[in-house]
Coordinates of C-alpha atoms and ligand atoms in Angstrom, one line a residue:
M1 CA 191.4 20.6 -51.9
L2 CA 188.4 22.4 -53.8
T3 CA 185.7 20.3 -55.3
K4 CA 185.8 20.1 -59.1
D5 CA 182.2 20.2 -59.5
P6 CA 181.6 23.5 -62.1
L7 CA 178.2 23.9 -60.7
W8 CA 179.6 23.9 -57.2
Y9 CA 178.1 27.2 -56.4
K10 CA 174.4 25.5 -56.6
N11 CA 174.9 24.2 -52.9
A12 CA 177.3 26.2 -51.7
I13 CA 177.5 28.0 -48.1
F14 CA 178.7 31.4 -48.7
Y15 CA 180.6 33.6 -45.8
E16 CA 180.8 37.4 -46.4
A17 CA 184.0 38.7 -44.6
H18 CA 184.9 42.3 -43.8
I19 CA 188.9 42.2 -43.9
R20 CA 189.1 45.0 -41.8
S21 CA 186.9 43.8 -39.0
F22 CA 188.1 40.2 -39.3
C23 CA 191.4 39.9 -37.6
D24 CA 194.4 42.1 -37.3
S25 CA 198.0 40.4 -37.6
N26 CA 200.0 43.3 -37.3
G27 CA 198.8 45.3 -34.2
D28 CA 197.6 48.4 -36.1
G29 CA 194.0 48.0 -34.9
K30 CA 192.7 47.1 -38.6
G31 CA 191.9 43.7 -39.9
D32 CA 194.5 42.5 -42.6
L33 CA 194.6 39.6 -45.0
P34 CA 197.3 37.8 -43.1
G35 CA 194.9 38.1 -40.0
L36 CA 191.9 36.6 -42.2
T37 CA 194.3 34.0 -43.4
S38 CA 194.9 32.9 -39.9
K39 CA 191.3 32.2 -39.3
L40 CA 190.7 30.3 -42.3
D41 CA 190.7 27.0 -40.0
Y42 CA 187.6 28.6 -38.2
L43 CA 185.8 29.0 -41.4
Q44 CA 186.7 25.4 -42.6
E45 CA 185.4 24.2 -38.7
L46 CA 182.2 26.4 -39.7
G47 CA 181.7 24.3 -42.7
V48 CA 181.3 27.3 -45.3
D49 CA 182.5 26.8 -48.8
C50 CA 183.3 30.3 -50.2
I51 CA 184.3 33.4 -48.6
W52 CA 183.1 36.6 -50.4
L53 CA 185.6 39.5 -49.2
L54 CA 184.7 43.2 -49.2
P55 CA 186.7 45.5 -51.4
M56 CA 190.4 45.2 -50.5
F57 CA 191.7 47.9 -52.9
P58 CA 193.5 51.1 -52.3
S59 CA 190.8 53.6 -51.2
P60 CA 190.0 56.7 -49.5
L61 CA 187.4 54.8 -47.6
K62 CA 184.5 57.2 -48.1
D63 CA 182.4 54.3 -48.7
D64 CA 184.4 51.7 -46.7
G65 CA 186.4 50.8 -50.1
Y66 CA 183.3 50.6 -52.4
D67 CA 185.3 53.7 -53.6
I68 CA 188.4 52.4 -55.4
A69 CA 191.5 54.4 -56.4
D70 CA 193.5 51.7 -57.5
Y71 CA 192.1 48.6 -59.0
D72 CA 195.5 46.5 -59.1
N73 CA 196.6 46.7 -55.7
I74 CA 195.8 45.9 -52.1
H75 CA 194.9 48.8 -49.5
P76 CA 198.0 48.9 -47.5
D77 CA 196.1 48.6 -44.4
Y78 CA 195.1 45.0 -45.7
G79 CA 198.6 43.9 -46.9
T80 CA 199.9 43.3 -50.2
V81 CA 198.9 41.5 -53.4
E82 CA 201.5 38.8 -52.3
D83 CA 199.2 38.4 -49.1
F84 CA 196.2 38.0 -51.1
R85 CA 197.9 35.2 -53.3
T86 CA 198.6 33.4 -50.0
L87 CA 195.3 33.8 -48.7
V88 CA 193.7 32.2 -52.0
A89 CA 196.2 29.5 -51.7
E90 CA 195.7 28.7 -48.0
A91 CA 191.9 28.9 -48.6
H92 CA 192.1 26.5 -51.6
A93 CA 194.4 24.2 -49.7
R94 CA 191.2 23.9 -47.2
G95 CA 188.7 23.4 -49.8
L96 CA 187.4 27.0 -49.5
R97 CA 186.6 29.4 -52.5
V98 CA 187.2 33.1 -52.4
I99 CA 185.3 35.6 -54.3
T100 CA 186.1 39.4 -54.0
D101 CA 184.0 42.5 -54.7
L102 CA 184.1 43.9 -58.2
V103 CA 182.9 47.2 -58.4
L104 CA 182.2 48.3 -62.0
N105 CA 180.1 51.1 -61.8
H106 CA 182.1 54.1 -60.4
T107 CA 185.7 54.6 -59.0
S108 CA 186.8 57.0 -56.2
D109 CA 187.0 60.5 -57.1
E110 CA 190.8 59.8 -56.1
H111 CA 191.2 57.3 -58.7
P112 CA 193.8 58.9 -61.3
W113 CA 191.4 58.3 -64.2
F114 CA 189.3 60.9 -62.5
V115 CA 191.6 62.9 -61.4
E116 CA 192.7 63.7 -65.0
S117 CA 189.1 63.3 -66.1
R118 CA 188.2 66.4 -64.1
K119 CA 191.4 68.4 -65.2
S120 CA 189.6 69.9 -68.3
K121 CA 187.1 69.2 -70.9
D122 CA 189.4 68.0 -73.3
N123 CA 191.7 65.9 -71.1
P124 CA 191.8 62.6 -72.5
Y125 CA 190.3 60.8 -69.7
R126 CA 187.2 63.1 -69.7
D127 CA 185.0 60.5 -71.3
Y128 CA 186.0 57.9 -68.8
Y129 CA 183.3 59.5 -66.6
V130 CA 179.8 60.7 -67.6
W131 CA 180.0 64.7 -67.6
S132 CA 177.2 67.1 -68.8
D133 CA 176.6 70.8 -69.0
T134 CA 173.4 70.4 -67.0
D135 CA 172.1 68.4 -64.3
Q136 CA 168.5 68.1 -65.8
K137 CA 169.7 64.8 -67.6
Y138 CA 168.2 61.4 -66.7
K139 CA 165.8 62.8 -64.3
E140 CA 164.2 59.7 -63.9
A141 CA 166.9 57.8 -62.2
R142 CA 166.2 57.6 -58.6
I143 CA 168.6 58.8 -55.6
I144 CA 170.0 55.9 -53.8
F145 CA 171.7 57.4 -51.0
V146 CA 168.9 59.8 -50.0
D147 CA 170.0 60.5 -46.6
T148 CA 173.3 62.3 -48.0
E149 CA 173.0 63.0 -51.7
A150 CA 170.5 65.4 -53.0
S151 CA 171.1 64.8 -56.8
N152 CA 173.0 62.1 -59.0
W153 CA 174.9 65.2 -60.4
T154 CA 177.9 67.1 -58.8
Y155 CA 179.2 70.4 -60.2
D156 CA 182.9 70.3 -60.6
E157 CA 183.9 74.1 -60.4
P158 CA 187.3 73.7 -62.0
S159 CA 186.1 72.1 -65.1
G160 CA 182.6 73.5 -65.3
Q161 CA 180.5 70.7 -65.8
Y162 CA 178.7 68.3 -63.8
Y163 CA 179.5 64.6 -63.3
W164 CA 177.1 61.7 -62.6
H165 CA 176.9 59.6 -59.6
R166 CA 174.6 56.9 -58.4
F167 CA 176.0 56.6 -54.8
Y168 CA 178.0 59.3 -53.0
A169 CA 179.6 62.3 -54.9
S170 CA 183.0 60.9 -54.0
Q171 CA 182.2 58.2 -56.4
P172 CA 181.9 59.1 -60.0
D173 CA 180.1 56.7 -62.2
L174 CA 182.4 55.2 -65.1
N175 CA 181.1 55.9 -68.8
Y176 CA 180.6 52.7 -70.2
D177 CA 179.5 54.2 -73.5
N178 CA 183.2 54.6 -74.1
P179 CA 184.6 51.3 -75.3
V180 CA 187.7 52.0 -73.7
V181 CA 186.3 52.1 -70.3
A182 CA 184.5 49.0 -71.2
D183 CA 187.4 46.9 -72.3
K184 CA 189.7 48.3 -69.0
M185 CA 187.2 46.9 -66.6
I186 CA 187.5 43.7 -68.2
E187 CA 191.2 43.8 -68.0
I188 CA 190.8 44.4 -64.3
L189 CA 188.6 41.3 -63.9
K190 CA 191.3 39.2 -65.6
Y191 CA 194.1 40.6 -63.5
W192 CA 192.2 39.2 -60.5
M193 CA 191.0 36.3 -62.0
D194 CA 194.4 35.3 -62.8
M195 CA 195.4 35.1 -59.2
G196 CA 193.3 32.1 -59.2
I197 CA 190.2 33.6 -57.4
D198 CA 186.9 31.7 -57.9
G199 CA 184.9 34.7 -59.3
F200 CA 183.3 38.1 -58.3
R201 CA 180.4 39.6 -56.4
A202 CA 179.7 42.2 -58.9
D203 CA 178.5 45.4 -57.1
A204 CA 175.8 47.7 -58.1
V205 CA 175.2 46.2 -61.6
P206 CA 172.0 47.9 -62.5
Y207 CA 173.5 51.1 -63.0
L208 CA 176.2 51.0 -65.7
F209 CA 174.4 52.7 -68.7
E210 CA 172.4 55.9 -68.7
R211 CA 169.6 56.6 -71.0
E212 CA 167.6 59.7 -71.7
G213 CA 164.0 58.7 -70.7
A214 CA 164.7 55.9 -68.7
N215 CA 165.2 55.1 -64.9
C216 CA 168.8 54.1 -65.6
E217 CA 168.6 50.7 -64.1
N218 CA 168.5 47.3 -66.1
L219 CA 169.1 48.9 -69.3
P220 CA 169.5 46.3 -72.6
E221 CA 173.3 47.9 -72.8
T222 CA 173.9 46.8 -69.1
H223 CA 172.9 43.4 -69.8
A224 CA 174.8 43.4 -73.0
Y225 CA 177.9 44.4 -71.2
L226 CA 177.5 41.8 -68.4
K227 CA 177.0 39.2 -71.0
R228 CA 180.1 40.0 -72.2
V229 CA 181.9 39.9 -69.0
R230 CA 180.3 36.3 -68.5
A231 CA 181.8 35.2 -71.8
V232 CA 185.1 36.1 -70.6
L233 CA 184.7 34.0 -67.4
D234 CA 183.3 31.0 -69.4
A235 CA 186.0 31.2 -72.0
D236 CA 189.0 31.7 -69.6
Y237 CA 188.2 30.7 -66.3
P238 CA 185.6 28.0 -66.1
G239 CA 184.0 26.8 -62.8
T240 CA 184.1 30.4 -61.5
I241 CA 181.0 32.6 -61.0
L242 CA 179.5 36.1 -61.0
L243 CA 177.4 36.9 -58.4
G244 CA 175.4 40.0 -59.1
E245 CA 174.2 42.6 -56.7
A246 CA 170.9 44.1 -58.2
N247 CA 168.7 45.4 -55.7
Q248 CA 165.6 44.8 -58.1
W249 CA 162.2 42.9 -58.0
P250 CA 162.4 39.2 -59.0
W251 CA 161.1 39.9 -62.1
D252 CA 163.5 42.8 -63.1
L253 CA 166.3 40.1 -61.9
R254 CA 165.5 37.3 -64.0
P255 CA 167.1 39.0 -67.1
Y256 CA 170.5 38.8 -65.2
F257 CA 170.5 35.2 -65.3
G258 CA 170.3 35.2 -69.0
G259 CA 169.4 31.9 -70.9
D260 CA 165.7 31.7 -72.0
P261 CA 162.9 32.9 -69.6
D262 CA 160.7 30.2 -70.9
D263 CA 163.0 27.4 -70.8
S264 CA 165.2 26.5 -67.5
A265 CA 167.1 23.9 -69.5
V266 CA 168.9 26.5 -71.7
P267 CA 171.9 27.6 -69.8
G268 CA 172.0 31.1 -68.2
D269 CA 174.7 33.3 -69.9
E270 CA 174.9 36.3 -67.5
F271 CA 175.0 36.1 -63.9
H272 CA 175.6 32.6 -62.2
M273 CA 173.9 33.9 -59.1
A274 CA 172.3 37.0 -58.1
F275 CA 171.0 38.3 -54.6
H276 CA 167.1 37.6 -54.0
F277 CA 166.6 41.0 -52.3
P278 CA 163.0 41.2 -51.9
V279 CA 162.6 38.1 -49.6
M280 CA 164.9 39.3 -46.9
P281 CA 162.8 41.8 -45.4
R282 CA 159.9 39.9 -45.7
I283 CA 161.2 37.1 -43.7
F284 CA 161.8 39.8 -40.8
K285 CA 157.9 40.9 -41.4
A286 CA 156.9 37.5 -41.2
L287 CA 158.5 36.7 -37.9
K288 CA 157.3 40.1 -36.3
L289 CA 153.5 39.5 -37.4
G290 CA 153.8 35.8 -37.3
D291 CA 152.5 35.5 -40.8
S292 CA 154.0 33.9 -43.6
T293 CA 151.9 35.3 -46.4
D294 CA 154.5 38.1 -47.7
I295 CA 157.0 35.3 -48.0
L296 CA 154.8 33.3 -50.0
D297 CA 153.6 36.3 -52.1
I298 CA 157.0 37.2 -53.2
M299 CA 158.2 33.5 -53.7
D300 CA 155.3 33.2 -56.0
R301 CA 156.2 35.8 -58.0
T302 CA 159.8 34.8 -58.2
P303 CA 160.3 33.2 -61.8
S304 CA 162.3 30.2 -62.5
I305 CA 165.9 30.7 -63.4
P306 CA 168.3 28.5 -65.6
D307 CA 169.1 25.1 -64.2
N308 CA 173.0 26.1 -64.2
S309 CA 172.0 29.1 -61.9
Q310 CA 171.3 29.8 -58.3
W311 CA 169.8 32.5 -56.1
C312 CA 171.8 33.8 -53.2
V313 CA 169.7 34.0 -50.1
F314 CA 170.8 36.1 -47.0
L315 CA 169.4 37.6 -43.7
R316 CA 172.0 40.5 -43.1
N317 CA 175.0 41.9 -44.9
H318 CA 177.5 44.7 -44.4
D319 CA 174.8 47.2 -45.4
E320 CA 171.3 48.3 -44.0
V321 CA 168.4 45.9 -44.1
T322 CA 167.2 47.3 -47.5
L323 CA 163.5 48.2 -47.5
E324 CA 163.6 49.3 -51.2
M325 CA 161.7 46.2 -52.7
V326 CA 158.8 46.8 -50.2
T327 CA 155.8 49.2 -50.5
E328 CA 155.9 52.4 -48.7
E329 CA 153.3 51.2 -46.2
D330 CA 155.5 48.4 -45.4
R331 CA 158.5 50.3 -45.4
Q332 CA 156.8 52.4 -42.5
L333 CA 155.7 49.3 -40.8
M334 CA 159.0 47.9 -40.7
W335 CA 160.7 51.1 -39.3
Q336 CA 158.1 51.2 -36.5
L337 CA 158.7 47.4 -35.8
Y338 CA 162.5 47.3 -36.2
A339 CA 163.9 50.8 -36.0
P340 CA 162.0 52.6 -33.5
D341 CA 165.0 54.8 -32.6
K342 CA 165.8 57.0 -35.6
R343 CA 169.6 56.2 -35.3
M344 CA 168.7 52.8 -36.5
R345 CA 167.3 54.1 -39.9
L346 CA 169.7 54.8 -42.9
N347 CA 168.7 55.6 -46.2
L348 CA 165.6 53.3 -47.0
G349 CA 166.7 50.7 -44.4
I350 CA 167.6 49.7 -41.1
R351 CA 171.3 49.6 -39.9
R352 CA 171.4 46.6 -37.3
R353 CA 172.3 43.1 -37.2
L354 CA 170.6 40.0 -37.0
A355 CA 170.6 39.3 -33.0
P356 CA 169.3 42.6 -32.4
L357 CA 166.7 42.6 -34.9
L358 CA 165.6 39.4 -33.6
D359 CA 165.6 40.3 -30.0
N360 CA 168.5 38.1 -29.2
D361 CA 165.8 35.2 -29.1
R362 CA 167.9 32.4 -29.9
R363 CA 164.3 30.5 -31.1
K364 CA 163.8 33.4 -33.8
I365 CA 167.4 33.4 -34.8
A366 CA 167.3 29.6 -35.3
V367 CA 164.0 29.8 -37.1
A368 CA 165.2 32.6 -39.4
N369 CA 168.1 30.6 -40.3
A370 CA 166.2 27.5 -40.7
I371 CA 164.4 29.4 -43.7
L372 CA 167.6 30.8 -44.7
F373 CA 169.1 27.4 -45.0
S374 CA 166.2 25.7 -46.8
L375 CA 164.9 28.4 -49.2
P376 CA 165.8 27.9 -52.7
G377 CA 169.3 29.4 -53.2
A378 CA 172.7 29.4 -51.4
P379 CA 172.8 31.1 -48.1
I380 CA 175.3 33.6 -47.2
I381 CA 176.2 34.1 -43.7
Y382 CA 177.4 37.7 -42.5
Y383 CA 180.6 37.3 -40.3
G384 CA 179.7 37.6 -36.7
D385 CA 176.1 36.4 -37.3
E386 CA 176.9 33.0 -36.4
I387 CA 177.7 33.9 -32.8
G388 CA 174.9 36.6 -32.8
M389 CA 176.9 39.7 -32.7
G390 CA 175.5 42.9 -31.8
D391 CA 175.6 46.6 -33.4
N392 CA 176.5 50.0 -32.5
I393 CA 173.9 52.6 -33.9
Q394 CA 176.0 55.3 -32.8
L395 CA 178.6 54.9 -35.4
F396 CA 178.9 56.5 -38.7
D397 CA 177.0 55.2 -41.6
R398 CA 176.9 51.4 -41.8
N399 CA 180.0 50.8 -39.6
G400 CA 177.5 50.2 -36.8
V401 CA 177.1 46.6 -38.5
R402 CA 181.0 46.1 -39.3
T403 CA 182.7 46.2 -35.6
P404 CA 185.5 44.0 -35.0
M405 CA 184.9 40.4 -35.0
Q406 CA 184.8 39.0 -31.2
W407 CA 186.9 36.0 -30.8
T408 CA 187.6 35.9 -27.3
A409 CA 186.8 37.3 -24.1
E410 CA 190.2 38.8 -23.7
P411 CA 190.9 42.6 -23.8
G412 CA 190.9 43.4 -27.7
A413 CA 188.5 40.4 -28.2
G414 CA 191.1 38.4 -29.9
F415 CA 190.7 40.7 -32.9
S416 CA 194.0 43.1 -32.4
E417 CA 196.8 43.5 -30.0
A418 CA 196.6 47.2 -30.5
D419 CA 195.2 49.2 -27.7
P420 CA 191.3 48.7 -28.3
A421 CA 191.3 52.7 -28.2
D422 CA 193.1 52.5 -31.4
F423 CA 190.7 50.0 -33.1
W424 CA 189.7 51.2 -36.6
A425 CA 186.0 50.7 -34.6
P426 CA 185.0 50.0 -31.2
L427 CA 184.3 46.5 -30.2
I428 CA 180.9 46.1 -29.0
D429 CA 181.3 46.4 -25.3
D430 CA 177.8 46.2 -23.7
D431 CA 176.2 43.5 -21.3
I432 CA 174.5 41.7 -23.8
Y433 CA 176.4 41.6 -27.1
G434 CA 179.7 42.8 -25.6
Y435 CA 182.7 40.7 -26.5
R436 CA 182.9 39.2 -23.1
Q437 CA 179.6 37.6 -23.6
V438 CA 179.6 37.0 -27.2
N439 CA 182.8 35.6 -28.7
V440 CA 183.8 32.5 -30.8
A441 CA 185.9 30.8 -27.9
A442 CA 183.2 30.6 -25.6
Q443 CA 180.7 29.3 -28.3
M444 CA 183.2 26.7 -29.4
A445 CA 183.3 25.6 -25.9
D446 CA 179.7 25.3 -25.3
P447 CA 177.9 22.5 -27.4
N448 CA 174.5 24.5 -27.0
S449 CA 175.7 27.7 -28.4
L450 CA 174.6 29.5 -31.6
F451 CA 177.8 28.5 -33.3
Y452 CA 177.1 25.1 -33.1
T453 CA 173.5 25.6 -34.2
M454 CA 175.0 27.1 -37.4
K455 CA 177.6 24.5 -37.8
H456 CA 174.7 21.9 -37.6
F457 CA 172.4 23.8 -40.2
I458 CA 175.3 24.1 -42.5
A459 CA 176.5 20.2 -42.1
T460 CA 172.6 19.0 -42.3
R461 CA 172.2 21.1 -45.6
K462 CA 175.5 19.5 -47.1
T463 CA 174.3 16.1 -46.6
H464 CA 171.3 16.9 -48.2
P465 CA 171.8 18.3 -51.5
I466 CA 168.3 18.5 -52.4
L467 CA 168.3 21.9 -50.5
G468 CA 170.6 23.2 -53.2
W469 CA 169.0 21.4 -56.2
G470 CA 165.6 20.7 -55.4
S471 CA 162.4 22.2 -56.9
C472 CA 160.2 24.0 -54.3
D473 CA 156.8 24.2 -54.0
F474 CA 155.2 26.6 -51.3
I475 CA 151.9 25.1 -49.7
R476 CA 149.4 27.8 -48.5
V477 CA 148.0 26.4 -45.2
A478 CA 144.9 27.8 -43.4
D479 CA 147.2 28.9 -40.2
K480 CA 149.2 31.8 -41.4
A481 CA 151.7 31.4 -38.8
I482 CA 153.1 28.4 -40.7
L483 CA 155.6 28.6 -43.6
T484 CA 155.8 25.2 -45.1
Y485 CA 157.4 24.4 -48.6
L486 CA 158.3 21.1 -50.3
R487 CA 161.9 20.9 -52.0
R488 CA 162.3 17.8 -54.4
T489 CA 164.6 16.0 -56.7
N490 CA 163.7 12.9 -58.7
E491 CA 165.2 10.8 -55.9
A492 CA 164.0 12.8 -52.6
Q493 CA 161.5 15.2 -51.0
M494 CA 161.9 17.3 -47.9
L495 CA 159.1 19.2 -46.2
I496 CA 160.3 22.4 -44.6
V497 CA 157.7 23.4 -41.7
C498 CA 158.4 26.6 -39.5
N499 CA 156.0 28.0 -37.1
L500 CA 156.9 31.8 -37.5
S501 CA 154.9 32.8 -34.3
D502 CA 155.5 33.2 -30.5
Q503 CA 152.4 30.9 -30.0
P504 CA 152.2 26.9 -30.5
Q505 CA 150.3 26.2 -33.4
T506 CA 148.9 23.0 -35.2
A507 CA 149.7 22.9 -38.8
T508 CA 147.2 21.3 -41.1
I509 CA 149.3 20.4 -44.6
P510 CA 147.8 18.7 -47.7
L511 CA 150.3 16.1 -48.5
P512 CA 148.1 13.7 -51.0
D513 CA 151.3 12.2 -52.1
F514 CA 152.8 11.2 -49.0
V515 CA 149.9 8.9 -47.2
G516 CA 151.9 6.1 -45.5
V517 CA 155.1 7.9 -45.1
T518 CA 156.9 8.6 -41.9
P519 CA 158.5 12.2 -42.0
Y520 CA 162.0 12.0 -40.4
D521 CA 163.4 15.2 -39.3
V522 CA 166.9 15.7 -40.7
L523 CA 167.8 18.2 -38.0
S524 CA 167.0 16.3 -35.2
D525 CA 167.2 13.0 -36.1
T526 CA 163.6 12.1 -35.1
S527 CA 161.1 10.2 -36.7
L528 CA 157.4 12.2 -36.4
D529 CA 153.9 10.4 -36.7
S530 CA 153.3 9.0 -39.8
I531 CA 151.0 10.5 -42.4
V532 CA 147.7 8.6 -42.4
Q533 CA 145.7 10.8 -44.4
T534 CA 145.7 13.3 -47.1
D535 CA 145.9 16.3 -44.4
Y536 CA 148.9 16.0 -42.3
S537 CA 148.6 17.5 -38.9
L538 CA 151.4 18.6 -36.8
S539 CA 152.0 20.4 -33.6
L540 CA 154.8 23.1 -33.2
T541 CA 155.9 25.0 -30.2
P542 CA 156.6 28.9 -30.7
Y543 CA 159.1 29.2 -33.8
Q544 CA 159.7 25.5 -33.9
Y545 CA 160.8 24.0 -37.2
H546 CA 161.5 20.8 -39.3
W547 CA 163.2 19.6 -41.9
L548 CA 161.3 16.6 -42.7
S549 CA 162.5 13.8 -45.0
L550 CA 159.7 12.3 -46.8
F551 CA 161.1 9.1 -47.8
R552 CA 159.0 6.4 -49.0
T553 CA 160.4 3.2 -48.2
Ligands
LIG1 C1 176.5 48.3 -52.8 C2 177.4 48.0 -51.5 O1 176.9 46.6 -50.8 C3 177.4 49.1 -50.8 O2 177.9 48.8 -49.6 C4 177.9 50.4 -51.3 O3 178.0 51.5 -50.5 C5 177.4 50.5 -52.9 N1 177.2 49.4 -53.4 C6 178.0 51.4 -53.5 O4 179.3 50.6 -54.2

C-alpha cells in the first residue's frame, strides 16, 4: 500500500526505468510493460519508492519516444493501456509509486496535429505549431542538439514556411500562444492522471514559449502556464507531483518552484521537484581531482526552496552527462578527464554510464552514492547503475547508456527469450561489464555486491528522514579533498564526511556545537572517537565516507 503522506516525495528514492530495456515479456527483443510489471518485486526488494518511466507512447522513436505521435495510447512494442493500468495497480500494491514522462514542449512530426499543420498555411491545425516566413526569428535561442541541428528552424517545402523546434527537426515545438494547444495538453495530463499515476516528470519545460529578443528559456509566460498545470494537480489529484526537467543554473531554477523566494514557508505553487543539474558534473569533477571546491561553490549558490518542495539529485540518467551548466574551460577539462575517446562525447556532454565513468572502482562508486543519498534532495537511481552496468559507445545517439538490463548470466541475460541478435540493442558483452560478469542474479547472491551496497544506502536513508527533511550546512575545511556537511532537523543532526581522493586524509572539522558528542556512523553501525574539542580530527582512507549521527545524550 502507498503511504498517505502528501509530502512523500520529500524523502523518496526514485528509480528511472527504460521500458524498452528493462524486461521483455513476449520474446520480441524489446522490453514492455508486462515485463516491467514482472520485475516490480525486484524494485521493492531494492527499496525504491517511485518509478519514473521514460515515454511510453506511440512514436517513430527518432528520439527514443520523446517524439510522441499519439498522447493517448501506449507504444505497441510496450503493450496496451490495460497493461499500463495493471503496472500502476501492481506497483501501488507494493507501495511503489509511478510517474511518467510528460512531453509538453513538442510532438513528433508524425503526430496527426503536425501532419495536418504542415498541409497548408490555412489548415485549422497550422497554429498548433510555430511557423514563420523567415528563419531569422528568436536568434538568441541556443541550439541544444548541436551535433545534429544547425538551426532551430526547418523549412517545410510543401507549405513554404519554417517551423520551430528546440530539439531534432522531427520534434516540432507546440505553440503555447494558441490557447487550444495549452488546453489540450492539460486534457492529456488529466487523461493519464485519471489512471491513477502519481505524477509526471515534465520534459524540457524551459522552452514552452518564444519571445523576440529573449533566449526563449524560462519566460514568464512559461511559468504562468506551469502554475496552471500545478493548480490542476493540486485541485484534482492531491498527493501527486510534477518533477521539472529544466537544465538551468540553480538561480534560474528557483522560479520553477514558485512560492516566495524570500520565505520558504510560503508553499511552492509550480513544480514540487526539479532536478539539480549543475551539481552532477561537479561531483564527477570533484572525484577526479580530489577537490570538493566546485560542489561547495554550486551548493552555496543554490537558493532555498519552499518547504513543500524538493530537489531531485542524480548521478546518471538516460541522457549524456550534460556539461551545459559548467564553464567552457571546465567542459574541456571534463571531456579530457572523462571522455578521452571522441565517441564518448555527445552534444555538450558525455555519453557514458556511472561505473565506467568511475573506472569501475567500487570505492568511487560507493562514495559517489554516499554523496547522492545524503545531499539535500531526493535521489534518483538510473536503472542498471545499482549493479554497475557498463555502456557501449559504438551505439547511436544515447543508446549506449540504454542497453538491456542484465538480470542473469544466461544467454539473453534474462532480459528476453528472443535471439540476442534480435534485441532492440545489443547486450553489453565485454569482459568487465558483460552480462555474464555483471547481473542482478549474481549480485543478489553475493552479500558484498554493489546491489547490497545500494540497498543499504536506501534502507539507511529511509531510517534517517533527516536526509530528506533536514537543512544542510556545508562546511569548508582546509583539506579540499574532504567534502563535509551537516544535516539538521529540530530532533537530529547528521554530519556527512567524504574523502574524495585516492589518498588517506585527516579531516579537521570545526564542530563547536558538538563537543562531548560521540559520532555514530549509521552506515557501518560503529561509534567513532568522541568530539573532545572544537576541531574534530578524523582520519579517512581513500574514498572513505561516514554518515555520522551527532546525538547528544
Ligand atoms: C530531455 C530528455 O531527457 C531527452 O532524452 C530528450 O531528447 C529531450 N528532452 C527532448 O525531449
